[in-house]
Amino acid sequence: LECPGLDTAAGEEFLQEVFQILLEEGVRKSTDVTQKVCDWKEPQELRELLDLELRSDGEGQERLLQRCRDVLRFSVRTGHPRFFNQLFSGLDHHALAGRFLTETLNTSPYTYEVAPVLVLMEEQVLAKLRELVGWSSGDGIFAPGGSMSNTLAMNVARFRRFPESRSRGNWDLPRLGLFASQESHYSILKGAALLGIGTDNVHLVRTDQRGKMIPEELEKEIQRVKAEGSEPLFVCATSGTTVLGAFDPLDAIADICTRHGLWLHVDAAWGGSALLSPQLRHLLAGIHRSDSVTWNPHKLLMVGLQCSAFLLRDSSGLLTRCHGVGASYLFQRDKFYDVSLDTGDKSPQCGRRADGLKLWILWKAVGTRGLAQRVERAFSATRYLLEQMKRREGFQLVMEPEFINLCFWFIPPSLRGQENSPEFWEKLGKVAPAIKEKMIRRGSMMVGYQPQGSHVNFFRQIITNPAVTRQDLDFFLDEIQELGWDL
Ligand code: ABU
């Protein structure tokens, strides 16, 4: 113990090298359109290439640096302008700086004393997001992803109606009813299971052709569930469904919730960022009438995984009353500063990532206007792609996009003209997986596909990265046509 057990000089030298690698391979090369999006390897080949075994002795610096390079080389380049696979993509340099800062600080924003800067930034960012929702006061906390934010909403809703359930559990509660659309995120089911409410008590409300919840169907479901003796509690409306990008009619749903005294949560994980744009915020008209909102800036705003805000209209301390336990070693009431800044008890987590910092620094860098432009650019890029798609042979839309989700089939020449044959749709359902396999093996681009309801597999193209240019979008269409031509 006479001297430190860490060689800080060697550590710093190592980090300097790692930063070079990060900048060159992780930032520059990963966002360079002339590079591949991915370098596909079969799992066993990749295991061997990575030499994953953990041994008794450590390795030297050169070997470790090579390992860092390998991580970057064999990982998918989600910052690449031709990565369209998820609702997140792209690499924002300011937000990445925020992520570096967060990692370096290595603290939890549960108390002001260990994270003074981060607590204040979180407070500021949450207040700005609430303001965009239309609330001048309220509460909130960052959660580890939209699924957890949605689950927090259900938990707080249950607590508000049945405060005693916190201590007594579910055993003497009535059978509760939760409502969300057929297109809602799967986290509503997961959350119901996790909270002991039960997936059977999630009632999936019918949607229209565009994937929007039908308010009359919600009303009917509520009546039906009541007649069966359950107690309706919570409605989750979705602003930007995962696949189709549908926005539920919030005002009509809010009317129903008011009439029945139900908690209205809006899962705006994907579509929330449209609130920044004066030309797109109408998609969420009525959101200010909700009780809570999930909004994931890591998606459309390119903040980096993960950054999910759970926003609450209540400003009476409901969040802390619902989740708080007041651990005496963290949340001492006799501290010398304003202990309302010890926000950790708003969350069921203890250790928590400081996800507000990267959004704060990005917001400082580009301003509210810059964030809005980011959303509008993604919207315009989708319109460009849509127009081009309509001019080309073989592309068939699942529906006209309302937002950024562009859903389509590619019909190879061998299937054209057979649209009325009984096997057409079955054969078409095999096209997207086949094209996807080819593009991944080639490493040229990545785009997601899925079946949905009665629709066989179709592509869901998502553009969130402002680095994407017209050339990338033309390339996208050329590549789909080329890869699908001889299927
Ligand atoms: N929360 C679901 C997002 C998954 C996707 O990127 O499609």
PDB file of C-alpha atoms and ligand atoms in Angstrom, residues 85-88 185-186 242 296 299 460, ligand 1:
ATOM      1  CA  ASN A  85     -31.934  -0.366 -39.672  1.00  0.00           C
ATOM      2  CA  GLN A  86     -33.206   1.162 -36.423  1.00  0.00           C
ATOM      3  CA  LEU A  87     -35.021   4.170 -35.099  1.00  0.00           C
ATOM      4  CA  PHE A  88     -31.603   5.488 -34.114  1.00  0.00           C
ATOM      5  CA  HIS A 185     -44.816  -0.895 -28.320  1.00  0.00           C
ATOM      6  CA  TYR A 186     -44.293  -4.339 -26.813  1.00  0.00           C
ATOM      7  CA  THR A 242     -42.439   1.569 -34.160  1.00  0.00           C
ATOM      8  CA  ASN A 296     -36.454   9.234 -26.465  1.00  0.00           C
ATOM      9  CA  LYS A 299     -33.781   8.249 -31.586  1.00  0.00           C
ATOM     10  CA  ARG A 460     -39.199  -0.205 -42.987  1.00  0.00           C
TER      11      ARG A 460
HETATM   12  N1  ABU B   1     -38.107   0.757 -29.316  1.00  0.00           N
HETATM   13  C1  ABU B   1     -38.057   0.017 -30.427  1.00  0.00           C
HETATM   14  C2  ABU B   1     -37.134   0.466 -31.478  1.00  0.00           C
HETATM   15  C3  ABU B   1     -36.605  -0.630 -32.228  1.00  0.00           C
HETATM   16  C4  ABU B   1     -36.169  -0.178 -33.604  1.00  0.00           C
HETATM   17  O1  ABU B   1     -35.188   0.521 -33.729  1.00  0.00           O
HETATM   18  O2  ABU B   1     -36.855  -0.502 -34.539  1.00  0.00           O
END
